Every structure is written in C-alpha cells, then in structure tokens.
Amino acid sequence: MDDLEKAILISFDESGAVNSALKEQAIAFIRQIKESPSICCVCMEKLCFSKLVQVQFWSLQCLHEVIRLKYSSMTSEEKSFIRKSVFSMACCEPVHANDVNSVRILDSPPFIKNKLAQVVVALIYFEYPLIWPSVFVDFLPNLSKGPVVIDMFCRILNALDDELISMDYPRSGDEVVVSGRIKDAMRAQCVPQIVGAWYDIVLMYRNSDPELCSSVLSSMRRYISWIDIGLVANDAFTQLLFELMLVDGLLDQIRAAAAGVVLAVVSKRMDFKSKLALLQSLQIRRVFGLVARDGDSELVSSVASLLTGYATEVLECSKRLSSEDGKGVSIELLNEVLPSVFYVIQNCEVDAALSIVQFLSVYVGTMRSISALTETQLFHVGQILEVIRGQIQFGPMYRHNLDVLDNIGREEEDRMVEFRKDLFVLLRSIARVAPDLTHVFIRNSLASAVSSSEDRNAEEVEASLSLFYALGESLSDDVMKSGSGVMGELVPMLLSTTFPCHSNRLVALVYLDTITRYIKFVSENTQYIPIALHAFLDERGVHHPNVNVSRRASYLFMRVVKLLKAKLVPYIEMILQSLQDIVAQFTRTGSASKELSGSEDGSHIFEAIGLLIGTEDVPLEKQSEYLSALLTPLCQQVEVALLNAKSQNPEQSAVQIENIQQIIMAINALSKGFSERLVTASRPEIGLMFKKTLDILLQILVVFPTVEPLRCKVTSFIHRMVDTLGASVFPYLPKALGELLPESEPKELVGFLVLLNQLICKFGTLVRDILEEVYPAIASRALSILPRSEMESGPGSCAEEIRELQELQRIFFTFLHVIATHELSSVFLCPQGIGCFNMMMQLLLDACCNHKDILIRKACVQIFIRLIKDWCAGPYGEEKVPGFRSFITETFAMRCCLYSVLDKSFEFRDANTVSSIL
C-alpha cells in the first residue's frame, strides 16, 4: 500500500480513531495529487491494481471531476486514453491487453459500478455522437458475456437518464440541448438494437436470473417515453410483458417491473386516436385478478399504479375524442377498469391512493356538463362515495393515541387532515353532480353510525360525521336554512343523537363542529333550539370529560350564541344554571393550567354568557342581576388575593397569580357582549358595574408591579374597557397609564404604545392632556432603546432581541403617525418633550430616506407632510417651530425627495414605492 492509498483510507475514515491533524494532512496530500497533470494515469493505475473499494471510489470520483471540469483543456491523447480505459472496465475487459492480473471493477460493490457508470455518462455528454459515435453499438456485442456486463449496461442507461435525459430533475439550457442531441442520435443509430437486446435478455434470463430481468425492465421503463412506441407495443413484446405479470412462480420483483413497463407504454404521449387503439389492444382486463393477491405486495402496488394510469389515459381519450365511436370505446374501457380501481383503493395498501383520488376527481369533473347521469355513472358515483368514506377512516390501532392525543396520535391526526383535503374536494364535486345520491348516502351513513354499538369502531362514526360536516361547504345558505330535501331529516337526527362512542375525543369534536356548521337550520327552525342547546351543554359538549372537547365546545357555543343571540333570551336561566359549575371551575383557585392556554382556553364560555345577557332584550333588572352574580364573586376573589399577596410564600403566590389571570380573562371575555351604547347611554347602571371592576383590577398593577403576565392581562382589559365604556373611562386612565408606563423593556413598551394608539384613534384630541403627560417619557425611552443604524441579525446577535426591537420601531413610527394625523402634532412641542424633538426628527428623516421597509418610509413621509401643514401653514407668517421650515426645504427635500429616490433600493415598479412618492 503506497502513500496515496494510505491517505485515501485515512480521509474516508469515519470511526473517529484517526487523529484529526493526520486526517487534515491526508486530505491536503490527496488534494495536491489531484492537481497533478498525470492524475488520469494515477487513477487508472489504482483502478487496475487496487482492491480497496475506497481507493476505487476515489479514483472514479476524481476521473468524473476531471472530465466534467477540465474536458476542454485535456489533450486528445488523454481523452482517448480515458475513453478506452473506462469502456474496457465497463465491458469487463482488462485496460491493458496483457494485464491478466488487473482488478475487475465489475466485481466491486454496486456503488463502485454506479460511479463507473457516471464516468461513462460524463464522456457521453461531451463525445456522443460526434467523437465517440459507437459507444452503444460497441457495447451491445459485449452483453453476450453475461449478467455482469448486462447489469453494467443497465447502470449506464440509468445514469444517462438520471444525469441528462429525465425531465424529473431541473436541467440547464445546455443540458436540455445535449439531451436532445443524444436522444436524436440514439433514435437514429441504436435504439432498435437496444430494444431487441432488452427483449432477448428478458426472454433468456426470466427464469434463471429474475433480478437481472427486473433491472433490464426498470431501465427500459425509463426510455419508453421518447423512443418509437412500436418497438415495444407490438405483439411479441406485449405478450412477453403480460406473461411475466401473469405467470405464478416468478418473483414479484420481475412481475412488478413488467407492470411498470406496461404503465410507461400506457402513459406514452401520442395522438389520442392512436392512444385509444393502443389501450384497447392491451386487453388490460387480463391483470385485474392480480390485485386480489396480498394487498401490500410489490406486485399489487405496481399493478394498482398500472390500472390507475390506464384508467387516467382512457378518461383523457374520452374527453379529447369527439367521434361517437371513440367516446363509446373509451367509456366501455373505463367501465371495465373502474371496479378494479375501486377495489384497489378500498382493499390494498398501495402508494397509488393519491393518484387514484386525483383520477376520480377528474372523472367526476367530466360529469358536470351532463344534465342527467346514467345508471352506470350513478353506480360509479356511489362506489366513489364508499371509497371516500373508507379512506377517511382512522385506523383502529391509533384509537387510544388519538383519544389521549400523544405524539403518535398527533402525527396521525395531522397526516389524516392533510390526506382528507383532496377527498373532501372530491365529495363536494360529487355533491354538485349528484346531490340527491350524496345526501342519501350520508343519511344512510349517519343512520348506520347511530345504530352502531360502542365496541363497533368509533372510526366509522367519526367518518360519517366528517362526511356530513364536509358536505356543508357545498350547500347554499338557502338549503342550510330551509333544510330542503334530506337536510330536514339529517340535522334533527344529528341534534338528538348521543353516539355510543361519544366519549371518543374525535367523535365528540366532529359532532360539535357539524352542529355548528348547520346552526343556520336551527336559526330558521327555532323548535330545535332546546335540542341544540342540550347538545352543547350536556356531556356531549362543555361537560365532556375530555378537556380538549370541553374547551372546543365552549368556543363553538360562543359562535352559536352569536348567531342565535336574540332567540336565546327565553333560555338564559336554563343556560346559566347549566354552566354554573363550568364558570366556577374556570376561576377556582389553583385550577389554572398550561393546558388552558391558546385560542380555545375556556374563557369563551364567559364571552357566550356576555353575549346572552348583554342584549337589551334582557330586562335591566335581570341583566344587572346576572352580571352582578358573575362579577361580584370574581372581583371578591381578586380583592382577597391582593390582600393576601404579601403574606404568601412564592409557591402560593404563583398559584394566586395564575388564578388572577384566569379571572381577568373571564371578565374580559364577559365584557365583549356589552356594547358602548348600552353601558353608557341606555343602561349606565351596567357601565357603573364595569367601572367598579376596572377600579379593582387596576389595583393588581400596584400589588404586582413587575409580574409581566398580569400586566399584559390588565392592559388587555383596559383595551376592552376603552371600547366598552367609551369616554367614561377617562377618569381611570391617568392611574392606569401611570402604573403601566414601562421602564425600558421593548416588549412592554410596544404594548403601551398600542394602548395609546387605540386611545388616540378612538378619542382624538380629547386625549391631548393625557398624551402631553406621557409622551416625553415614552419618546425618551423609545429613542434611548432604538439603535440609530439599521437592525440586522448576524453573528453574535440574538434573533429574538432583534425582532423585539424591530417591532418596537414599527409601533413607535405608527405612534408618531397616529399623533400627527389626529391633529395632535402640538404634543411634539410640549415643554417636557422638547428635549427629544431633534432626535425624533432625525430618526424620522433617516427612516424616510433609508429604511428597508417601504411602508415605514411612506408613513414617515406622511408624518412630515402633516407637520408641514400644521407648522408651516402661512408662507410669510411667524414660524411655530423655529428652523423647521429651513430644515424641510434644505435637508428633508434634498435627502428624502432627491437623494433617496436616486438610490438603488428605490424600486419604481413597486406600488407602495410609487404611492409614497405621490
């Protein structure tokens, strides 16, 4: 073993036993050898005499790189030497005629032979057909040497397809040109001989070496799309392929490969009249029985793909051919193959399921222009509905995982959600072309689910409910409301049903979702309101033992209340009584849980109650009674927690903080049902109750001044009270803003600015005094936090901190824009804030000229435009802001209106950019 071989072995070592310095030294040595002018000779020598596969691989890899990168600079002698050498290796001949001791590369592992094939293809890229026109013709006689050379020939053909011909991979323009050149030359010179060789090899070796035949057929499949189809689609070859598929005793591998070749023939692009004749001649019915074998075998999967491809092509012929004969033959062939397609997707574990669904979608799509479906078409549509129901069912083996929603259950649910999308699109297409059939099918499915026993699979019930839910997307509002057809039967059946498997999480969830989807029917048919309410309020809904279901039920119940609000007034007492324990449980000390976070955190039940009792249809006395019954105990809990805060240990304090958060969320949600007009104009007594609540909740900021979650929750409640109480919230704002005014944290400052923006947008100049009070501190803190230069993530920077600063910058510019555009620009000039004035002007100017976000540039330009109107109204009058006019004319106009527009970053084709100019 020489130094080069040792270096190659060291460089390939992945065991960790080799010293890293030694490995680097070996790699450097190899790199130096690669740059040697005689590298091709070195590689050939190693390939001829070294039995080390690492050395063989390195040598072939090195040759491949030399050919691809340095071919144009090589001498003709070097090219000839490489060509003859690699061709000899590929044909199992010694590189040098008298070298009887040379290594046979074709005895090496498959990855070495694949790399040799790549080297041959690299030569073909540059040399075929002009320099090396005989490469394929010369290879064919060598196939008589037996399987080892035949296998190598297949690898070369496969590599040629992978590297150059196949359009499954992105190709450069040059590669497309070379691909066309090679295919044209092969068609003219050697394709018939290659096809003949394929036929002879398969015929000769089908019993003795089925794996070799499989390789040949797999290579052949790749080439059918661009060779003369008559070379394969003839009596002899077609008969051989079907014999391979149909004869028992052969390995599934060769039978599946034969099916792959027939699929390639079926998928060949050609004139549709010729295609139909070809499809008819195949007599595909001969393979229908193969799909009844072992459902997950390689053969069944390949035959399933063949049948799907065949059905797709037949369907395409029926769409493209205008003659009656052509359409008749197409429909006949389609009707013949469809039962097998249905059987495959219903009974076999195959990879073709998605392509079958796509085919069925196209098939149903062809029926849209038909006024009345034939009996056969209706039968097929019914079969497709059965397919959909079967395919959307979860596997029983996942039942427990899905119910507890562990990692396995979560993955399976996500997979099924994605898989169902196409199936539900197909369902809706069927509902459009055969509505009556679809509705009856779903009714029967539901009826079957209703009568099923608990130990009968919950998956069938869930699938039936999911079908009914998905159907709703294709129904008009009129059908939903009127319940015409079977809808008038289905919705009442749904509302009054308690399924034996209702404890199952998936069944309970889809049941509630389905009721919510069809609630418009209940709205129009009010006699079903009590039944619908019970479905949400009993153990099927908010009282379901599974917390995920009960949370979802709370959210959906809130949506139902929004729609039925006025019609639910007679049922308020019953609803509140049913929800009494749920309300108490939500705000019980220590009941807060991380599981109750997110968009369905359980607080929606309070929003639903607020919507119910917040309407003027409820008498004032009752409304006050209901609201007091809810707010009083909640506020008392907060007051007790605040009194006990100092005497509690950290663990008790954490529990109390979580509980207070829950209470604030509940009150916040409850208040959403009360309008500003109701609490300030028509029923101020209700407004007074919310004011008292606000006063109590503001104490939280005093007792827990540094607890960010509580500050966020209180801020959110203040937002809500601004909308609910209107101007009557003003007496509470100084205290609230004083306690909320943050020190320097960007995240808190953002929240405070958002609150100020809401106040300005809602009340305008009425908040001038409040704004003049807080603006100096806010501006000073924002300007001290925000960097002067552009914020970008890079090495050593914290992405989260950068995002927070970018968000603060965006909100701060919005804040300045809101002030300027609401006639409050005088706030910038208040005595306490004048010290920040120059820094603010410079920040705005820099943003106008240089900010990457064109929308921020636009907003800052608008601020200056507004300030110009406010401060420079008279051309010769006294300046409101000394020096501002000259700043605008000399600095702003020059930098923003001239230099920044000339900058490369200014994109005139962008609509936002143009609008910022205008």
CSV table of C-alpha atoms in Angstrom, one decimal, residues 87-459:
chain,number,residue,atom,x,y,z
A,87,PHE,CA,-15.1,1.4,-21.7
A,88,SER,CA,-12.8,-1.7,-21.2
A,89,MET,CA,-13.7,-1.7,-17.5
A,90,ALA,CA,-17.4,-1.4,-18.2
A,91,CYS,CA,-17.2,-4.3,-20.7
A,92,CYS,CA,-15.3,-6.5,-18.1
A,93,GLU,CA,-12.0,-6.4,-20.1
A,94,PRO,CA,-8.5,-5.5,-18.9
A,95,VAL,CA,-7.4,-2.0,-19.6
A,96,HIS,CA,-4.2,-3.3,-21.0
A,97,ALA,CA,-4.5,-6.4,-23.2
A,98,ASN,CA,-1.7,-8.3,-21.5
A,99,ASP,CA,-2.7,-7.4,-17.9
A,100,VAL,CA,-4.1,-10.7,-16.7
A,101,ASN,CA,-3.7,-9.7,-13.0
A,102,SER,CA,-5.7,-6.5,-13.2
A,103,VAL,CA,-8.7,-5.9,-10.9
A,104,ARG,CA,-12.2,-6.4,-12.4
A,105,ILE,CA,-14.2,-3.3,-11.4
A,106,LEU,CA,-17.4,-5.1,-12.2
A,107,ASP,CA,-16.7,-7.5,-9.3
A,108,SER,CA,-16.8,-4.5,-6.9
A,109,PRO,CA,-19.8,-3.4,-4.8
A,110,PRO,CA,-22.8,-1.6,-6.6
A,111,PHE,CA,-21.8,1.9,-5.6
A,112,ILE,CA,-18.5,1.5,-7.4
A,113,LYS,CA,-20.2,0.3,-10.5
A,114,ASN,CA,-22.7,3.2,-10.3
A,115,LYS,CA,-19.7,5.6,-10.1
A,116,LEU,CA,-18.2,4.0,-13.1
A,117,ALA,CA,-21.5,4.4,-15.0
A,118,GLN,CA,-21.4,8.1,-14.1
A,119,VAL,CA,-17.9,8.4,-15.6
A,120,VAL,CA,-19.1,6.8,-18.8
A,121,VAL,CA,-22.1,9.1,-19.0
A,122,ALA,CA,-19.7,12.1,-18.4
A,123,LEU,CA,-17.8,11.1,-21.5
A,124,ILE,CA,-21.1,10.5,-23.5
A,125,TYR,CA,-22.1,14.1,-22.5
A,126,PHE,CA,-19.1,15.5,-24.4
A,127,GLU,CA,-18.4,13.0,-27.0
A,128,TYR,CA,-21.6,11.3,-28.3
A,129,PRO,CA,-22.2,11.1,-31.2
A,130,LEU,CA,-19.5,13.3,-32.9
A,131,ILE,CA,-16.3,12.0,-31.2
A,132,TRP,CA,-17.5,8.6,-29.8
A,133,PRO,CA,-20.4,7.5,-32.1
A,134,SER,CA,-20.0,3.8,-31.4
A,135,VAL,CA,-20.3,3.7,-27.6
A,136,PHE,CA,-23.7,2.0,-27.6
A,137,VAL,CA,-23.2,-0.1,-30.7
A,138,ASP,CA,-19.9,-1.4,-29.4
A,139,PHE,CA,-21.4,-2.2,-26.0
A,140,LEU,CA,-24.2,-4.4,-27.4
A,141,PRO,CA,-22.0,-7.4,-28.5
A,142,ASN,CA,-20.4,-7.4,-25.0
A,143,LEU,CA,-23.8,-8.2,-23.5
A,144,SER,CA,-23.2,-11.8,-24.5
A,145,LYS,CA,-20.6,-12.0,-21.8
A,146,GLY,CA,-23.4,-12.5,-19.3
A,147,PRO,CA,-25.2,-10.9,-16.4
A,148,VAL,CA,-22.3,-8.8,-15.0
A,149,VAL,CA,-22.0,-6.8,-18.3
A,150,ILE,CA,-25.7,-6.6,-18.8
A,151,ASP,CA,-26.0,-5.2,-15.3
A,152,MET,CA,-23.3,-2.6,-16.1
A,153,PHE,CA,-25.1,-1.7,-19.3
A,154,CYS,CA,-28.3,-1.1,-17.2
A,155,ARG,CA,-26.4,1.1,-14.8
A,156,ILE,CA,-25.1,3.2,-17.7
A,157,LEU,CA,-28.5,3.6,-19.2
A,158,ASN,CA,-30.0,4.6,-15.7
A,159,ALA,CA,-27.1,7.0,-15.1
A,160,LEU,CA,-27.7,8.6,-18.6
A,161,ASP,CA,-31.4,9.1,-17.7
A,162,ASP,CA,-30.6,10.5,-14.3
A,163,GLU,CA,-27.8,12.8,-15.3
A,164,LEU,CA,-29.1,14.0,-18.7
A,165,ILE,CA,-32.4,12.8,-20.1
A,166,SER,CA,-35.1,12.6,-17.4
A,167,MET,CA,-37.2,15.8,-17.0
A,168,ASP,CA,-37.9,14.8,-13.4
A,169,TYR,CA,-34.9,16.9,-12.4
A,170,PRO,CA,-34.2,20.5,-13.2
A,171,ARG,CA,-32.0,20.9,-16.3
A,172,SER,CA,-29.9,23.8,-17.5
A,173,GLY,CA,-30.4,25.1,-21.1
A,174,ASP,CA,-27.2,23.4,-22.2
A,175,GLU,CA,-28.2,20.1,-20.6
A,176,VAL,CA,-31.5,20.2,-22.5
A,177,VAL,CA,-29.7,20.8,-25.8
A,178,VAL,CA,-27.3,17.9,-25.1
A,179,SER,CA,-30.2,15.6,-24.0
A,180,GLY,CA,-31.9,16.3,-27.3
A,181,ARG,CA,-28.7,15.7,-29.3
A,182,ILE,CA,-28.2,12.3,-27.5
A,183,LYS,CA,-31.8,11.1,-27.9
A,184,ASP,CA,-31.8,12.1,-31.6
A,185,ALA,CA,-28.6,10.2,-32.3
A,186,MET,CA,-29.7,7.1,-30.3
A,187,ARG,CA,-33.0,7.0,-32.1
A,188,ALA,CA,-31.3,7.2,-35.5
A,189,GLN,CA,-28.5,4.8,-34.7
A,190,CYS,CA,-29.1,2.2,-32.0
A,191,VAL,CA,-32.5,2.3,-30.2
A,192,PRO,CA,-34.0,-0.7,-32.2
A,193,GLN,CA,-30.9,-2.8,-31.3
A,194,ILE,CA,-31.1,-1.8,-27.7
A,195,VAL,CA,-34.8,-2.7,-27.5
A,196,GLY,CA,-34.0,-6.0,-29.3
A,197,ALA,CA,-31.3,-6.7,-26.7
A,198,TRP,CA,-33.8,-6.0,-23.9
A,199,TYR,CA,-36.2,-8.5,-25.3
A,200,ASP,CA,-33.6,-11.2,-25.8
A,201,ILE,CA,-32.2,-10.7,-22.3
A,202,VAL,CA,-35.6,-10.9,-20.6
A,203,LEU,CA,-36.6,-13.9,-22.7
A,204,MET,CA,-33.3,-15.7,-21.8
A,205,TYR,CA,-33.0,-14.9,-18.2
A,206,ARG,CA,-36.6,-14.6,-16.9
A,207,ASN,CA,-36.4,-18.0,-15.1
A,208,SER,CA,-32.7,-18.2,-14.3
A,209,ASP,CA,-32.0,-14.6,-13.2
A,210,PRO,CA,-35.2,-12.7,-12.5
A,211,GLU,CA,-33.3,-9.9,-10.6
A,212,LEU,CA,-31.3,-9.2,-13.7
A,213,CYS,CA,-34.5,-9.1,-15.8
A,214,SER,CA,-36.0,-6.7,-13.3
A,215,SER,CA,-33.0,-4.4,-13.7
A,216,VAL,CA,-33.4,-4.5,-17.5
A,217,LEU,CA,-37.1,-3.8,-17.4
A,218,SER,CA,-36.6,-0.9,-14.9
A,219,SER,CA,-34.1,0.6,-17.3
A,220,MET,CA,-36.4,0.0,-20.3
A,221,ARG,CA,-39.3,1.8,-18.5
A,222,ARG,CA,-37.2,5.0,-18.3
A,223,TYR,CA,-36.7,5.1,-22.1
A,224,ILE,CA,-40.2,4.4,-23.4
A,225,SER,CA,-41.4,8.0,-23.2
A,226,TRP,CA,-39.1,9.1,-26.1
A,227,ILE,CA,-38.4,6.0,-28.2
A,228,ASP,CA,-40.6,4.7,-31.0
A,229,ILE,CA,-43.5,3.0,-29.2
A,230,GLY,CA,-43.9,0.5,-31.9
A,231,LEU,CA,-40.7,-1.1,-30.8
A,232,VAL,CA,-42.3,-2.2,-27.5
A,233,ALA,CA,-46.1,-2.0,-28.2
A,234,ASN,CA,-46.1,-5.0,-30.5
A,235,ASP,CA,-47.4,-8.5,-30.3
A,236,ALA,CA,-44.2,-10.1,-29.3
A,237,PHE,CA,-43.0,-7.7,-26.6
A,238,THR,CA,-46.5,-7.0,-25.2
A,239,GLN,CA,-47.2,-10.7,-24.9
A,240,LEU,CA,-43.9,-11.2,-23.1
A,241,LEU,CA,-44.7,-8.5,-20.6
A,242,PHE,CA,-48.1,-9.8,-19.8
A,243,GLU,CA,-46.7,-13.4,-19.5
A,244,LEU,CA,-44.2,-12.0,-16.9
A,245,MET,CA,-47.0,-10.4,-14.9
A,246,LEU,CA,-49.4,-13.3,-15.1
A,247,VAL,CA,-47.2,-16.3,-14.6
A,248,ASP,CA,-47.2,-17.6,-11.0
A,249,GLY,CA,-43.9,-18.7,-9.6
A,250,LEU,CA,-41.8,-15.7,-10.7
A,251,LEU,CA,-40.5,-13.2,-8.2
A,252,ASP,CA,-42.8,-10.3,-7.5
A,253,GLN,CA,-39.9,-8.1,-8.4
A,254,ILE,CA,-39.8,-9.0,-12.1
A,255,ARG,CA,-43.6,-9.1,-12.3
A,256,ALA,CA,-43.8,-5.6,-10.8
A,257,ALA,CA,-41.1,-4.4,-13.2
A,258,ALA,CA,-43.1,-5.7,-16.2
A,259,ALA,CA,-46.2,-3.8,-14.9
A,260,GLY,CA,-44.0,-0.7,-14.7
A,261,VAL,CA,-43.0,-1.1,-18.4
A,262,VAL,CA,-46.7,-1.5,-19.4
A,263,LEU,CA,-47.6,1.6,-17.4
A,264,ALA,CA,-44.9,3.5,-19.3
A,265,VAL,CA,-46.4,2.3,-22.6
A,266,VAL,CA,-49.9,3.3,-21.4
A,267,SER,CA,-48.6,6.8,-20.4
A,268,LYS,CA,-46.7,7.4,-23.7
A,269,ARG,CA,-47.8,10.7,-25.2
A,270,MET,CA,-49.3,10.3,-28.6
A,271,ASP,CA,-52.3,11.1,-30.8
A,272,PHE,CA,-55.4,10.3,-28.8
A,273,LYS,CA,-56.9,8.2,-31.6
A,274,SER,CA,-53.8,6.1,-31.7
A,275,LYS,CA,-53.6,6.0,-27.9
A,276,LEU,CA,-57.1,4.6,-27.7
A,277,ALA,CA,-56.3,1.9,-30.2
A,278,LEU,CA,-53.2,1.0,-28.2
A,279,LEU,CA,-55.1,0.9,-24.9
A,280,GLN,CA,-57.8,-1.3,-26.5
A,281,SER,CA,-55.2,-3.7,-27.9
A,282,LEU,CA,-53.6,-4.3,-24.5
A,283,GLN,CA,-56.6,-6.2,-23.1
A,284,ILE,CA,-55.8,-4.9,-19.7
A,285,ARG,CA,-58.6,-7.0,-18.1
A,286,ARG,CA,-56.0,-9.8,-18.0
A,287,VAL,CA,-54.4,-8.3,-15.0
A,288,PHE,CA,-57.5,-7.4,-13.0
A,289,GLY,CA,-57.3,-10.5,-10.9
A,290,LEU,CA,-53.7,-9.7,-9.7
A,291,VAL,CA,-54.9,-7.0,-7.3
A,292,ALA,CA,-56.8,-9.6,-5.3
A,293,ARG,CA,-53.5,-11.0,-4.1
A,294,ASP,CA,-51.6,-10.0,-0.9
A,295,GLY,CA,-52.7,-6.3,-0.5
A,296,ASP,CA,-49.4,-4.8,0.3
A,297,SER,CA,-47.1,-6.8,-2.1
A,298,GLU,CA,-44.8,-5.1,-4.6
A,299,LEU,CA,-46.7,-6.7,-7.5
A,300,VAL,CA,-50.1,-5.4,-6.3
A,301,SER,CA,-48.7,-1.9,-5.8
A,302,SER,CA,-47.3,-1.9,-9.3
A,303,VAL,CA,-50.5,-3.3,-10.9
A,304,ALA,CA,-52.5,-0.7,-9.0
A,305,SER,CA,-50.4,2.0,-10.5
A,306,LEU,CA,-50.8,0.5,-13.9
A,307,LEU,CA,-54.6,0.3,-13.6
A,308,THR,CA,-54.8,3.9,-12.3
A,309,GLY,CA,-52.6,5.1,-15.2
A,310,TYR,CA,-54.6,3.1,-17.7
A,311,ALA,CA,-57.9,4.5,-16.4
A,312,THR,CA,-56.5,8.0,-16.5
A,313,GLU,CA,-55.4,7.7,-20.1
A,314,VAL,CA,-58.8,6.2,-21.1
A,315,LEU,CA,-60.6,9.0,-19.4
A,316,GLU,CA,-58.4,11.5,-21.2
A,317,CYS,CA,-59.2,9.9,-24.5
A,318,SER,CA,-62.9,10.1,-23.8
A,319,LYS,CA,-62.5,13.8,-23.1
A,320,ARG,CA,-60.4,14.5,-26.2
A,321,LEU,CA,-62.1,12.4,-28.9
A,322,SER,CA,-65.2,13.9,-30.5
A,323,SER,CA,-66.3,10.9,-32.5
A,324,GLU,CA,-69.1,8.8,-31.2
A,325,ASP,CA,-67.1,5.6,-31.8
A,326,GLY,CA,-64.1,7.0,-29.9
A,327,LYS,CA,-66.2,8.1,-26.9
A,328,GLY,CA,-68.1,4.8,-26.9
A,329,VAL,CA,-64.9,2.7,-26.8
A,330,SER,CA,-63.4,5.0,-24.2
A,331,ILE,CA,-66.5,4.6,-21.9
A,332,GLU,CA,-66.6,0.9,-22.4
A,333,LEU,CA,-62.9,0.5,-21.4
A,334,LEU,CA,-63.4,2.9,-18.5
A,335,ASN,CA,-66.4,1.0,-17.2
A,336,GLU,CA,-64.4,-2.2,-17.5
A,337,VAL,CA,-61.4,-0.9,-15.4
A,338,LEU,CA,-63.2,1.1,-12.7
A,339,PRO,CA,-64.3,-1.8,-10.5
A,340,SER,CA,-60.7,-2.8,-10.2
A,341,VAL,CA,-59.6,0.7,-9.4
A,342,PHE,CA,-62.3,0.9,-6.7
A,343,TYR,CA,-61.2,-2.5,-5.3
A,344,VAL,CA,-57.5,-1.4,-5.2
A,345,ILE,CA,-58.1,1.8,-3.2
A,346,GLN,CA,-60.5,0.0,-0.8
A,347,ASN,CA,-58.6,-3.2,-0.1
A,348,CYS,CA,-54.9,-2.7,-0.9
A,349,GLU,CA,-52.1,-0.9,0.9
A,350,VAL,CA,-50.7,0.9,-2.1
A,351,ASP,CA,-48.8,4.0,-2.9
A,352,ALA,CA,-51.3,4.8,-5.7
A,353,ALA,CA,-54.0,6.0,-3.4
A,354,LEU,CA,-53.3,9.7,-4.0
A,355,SER,CA,-53.2,9.3,-7.8
A,356,ILE,CA,-56.4,7.3,-7.7
A,357,VAL,CA,-58.1,10.1,-5.8
A,358,GLN,CA,-56.9,12.6,-8.4
A,359,PHE,CA,-58.2,10.3,-11.2
A,360,LEU,CA,-61.6,10.1,-9.5
A,361,SER,CA,-61.7,13.8,-9.2
A,362,VAL,CA,-61.2,14.2,-12.9
A,363,TYR,CA,-63.7,11.5,-13.6
A,364,VAL,CA,-66.4,13.2,-11.5
A,365,GLY,CA,-65.4,16.5,-13.1
A,366,THR,CA,-66.4,15.2,-16.6
A,367,MET,CA,-69.9,14.8,-15.3
A,368,ARG,CA,-70.5,18.4,-14.6
A,369,SER,CA,-71.7,19.1,-18.2
A,370,ILE,CA,-74.1,16.1,-18.2
A,371,SER,CA,-77.7,17.0,-17.4
A,372,ALA,CA,-78.7,13.5,-16.2
A,373,LEU,CA,-76.3,10.8,-15.2
A,374,THR,CA,-76.7,7.3,-16.5
A,375,GLU,CA,-77.4,4.4,-14.2
A,376,THR,CA,-73.8,3.2,-14.6
A,377,GLN,CA,-72.4,6.6,-13.8
A,378,LEU,CA,-74.7,6.8,-10.7
A,379,PHE,CA,-73.5,3.4,-9.6
A,380,HIS,CA,-69.8,4.5,-10.0
A,381,VAL,CA,-70.5,7.7,-8.1
A,382,GLY,CA,-71.9,5.6,-5.3
A,383,GLN,CA,-68.8,3.5,-5.3
A,384,ILE,CA,-66.7,6.6,-5.1
A,385,LEU,CA,-68.6,7.8,-2.1
A,386,GLU,CA,-67.9,4.4,-0.5
A,387,VAL,CA,-64.2,4.9,-1.3
A,388,ILE,CA,-64.2,8.3,0.3
A,389,ARG,CA,-65.8,7.0,3.5
A,390,GLY,CA,-63.4,4.2,3.7
A,391,GLN,CA,-60.3,6.3,3.0
A,392,ILE,CA,-61.1,9.0,5.6
A,393,GLN,CA,-61.4,6.5,8.4
A,394,PHE,CA,-58.7,6.4,11.0
A,395,GLY,CA,-57.0,3.1,11.7
A,396,PRO,CA,-58.4,1.3,14.8
A,397,MET,CA,-54.8,0.8,16.0
A,398,TYR,CA,-54.5,4.5,16.6
A,399,ARG,CA,-57.7,4.8,18.7
A,400,HIS,CA,-56.1,5.3,22.1
A,401,ASN,CA,-53.3,7.5,20.7
A,402,LEU,CA,-55.8,9.8,19.1
A,403,ASP,CA,-58.0,9.9,22.1
A,404,VAL,CA,-55.3,11.0,24.5
A,405,LEU,CA,-53.5,12.9,21.7
A,406,ASP,CA,-50.0,11.7,22.4
A,407,ASN,CA,-47.2,12.3,19.8
A,408,ILE,CA,-48.2,9.3,17.7
A,409,GLY,CA,-51.9,10.4,17.8
A,410,ARG,CA,-50.9,14.0,16.9
A,411,GLU,CA,-48.8,12.8,13.9
A,412,GLU,CA,-51.6,10.6,12.7
A,413,GLU,CA,-54.2,13.3,13.0
A,414,ASP,CA,-52.0,15.8,11.1
A,415,ARG,CA,-51.4,13.2,8.4
A,416,MET,CA,-55.1,12.5,8.0
A,417,VAL,CA,-56.1,16.1,8.0
A,418,GLU,CA,-53.8,16.6,5.0
A,419,PHE,CA,-54.9,13.4,3.3
A,420,ARG,CA,-58.6,14.3,3.6
A,421,LYS,CA,-58.3,17.6,1.8
A,422,ASP,CA,-58.5,16.0,-1.7
A,423,LEU,CA,-61.1,13.5,-0.6
A,424,PHE,CA,-63.4,16.3,0.7
A,425,VAL,CA,-62.9,18.3,-2.5
A,426,LEU,CA,-64.0,15.1,-4.4
A,427,LEU,CA,-67.0,14.8,-2.1
A,428,ARG,CA,-68.1,18.3,-2.8
A,429,SER,CA,-67.7,17.7,-6.6
A,430,ILE,CA,-70.0,14.7,-6.3
A,431,ALA,CA,-72.5,16.7,-4.3
A,432,ARG,CA,-72.7,19.1,-7.2
A,433,VAL,CA,-73.2,16.5,-9.9
A,434,ALA,CA,-75.3,14.0,-7.9
A,435,PRO,CA,-76.8,15.9,-4.9
A,436,ASP,CA,-79.6,13.6,-4.1
A,437,LEU,CA,-77.4,10.5,-4.2
A,438,THR,CA,-74.8,12.2,-2.0
A,439,HIS,CA,-77.4,13.3,0.6
A,440,VAL,CA,-79.0,9.8,0.8
A,441,PHE,CA,-75.6,8.2,1.1
A,442,ILE,CA,-74.7,10.5,4.0
A,443,ARG,CA,-78.1,9.9,5.6
A,444,ASN,CA,-77.6,6.1,5.5
A,445,SER,CA,-74.1,6.5,6.8
A,446,LEU,CA,-75.3,8.5,9.8
A,447,ALA,CA,-78.2,6.1,10.4
A,448,SER,CA,-75.7,3.3,10.4
A,449,ALA,CA,-73.5,5.2,12.8
A,450,VAL,CA,-76.4,6.0,15.1
A,451,SER,CA,-77.2,2.3,15.4
A,452,SER,CA,-73.6,1.1,16.0
A,453,SER,CA,-72.6,-0.3,19.3
A,454,GLU,CA,-69.8,1.2,21.4
A,455,ASP,CA,-67.4,-1.6,20.7
A,456,ARG,CA,-68.1,-1.2,17.0
A,457,ASN,CA,-65.4,1.1,15.7
A,458,ALA,CA,-65.6,4.8,16.6
A,459,GLU,CA,-63.7,5.4,13.4
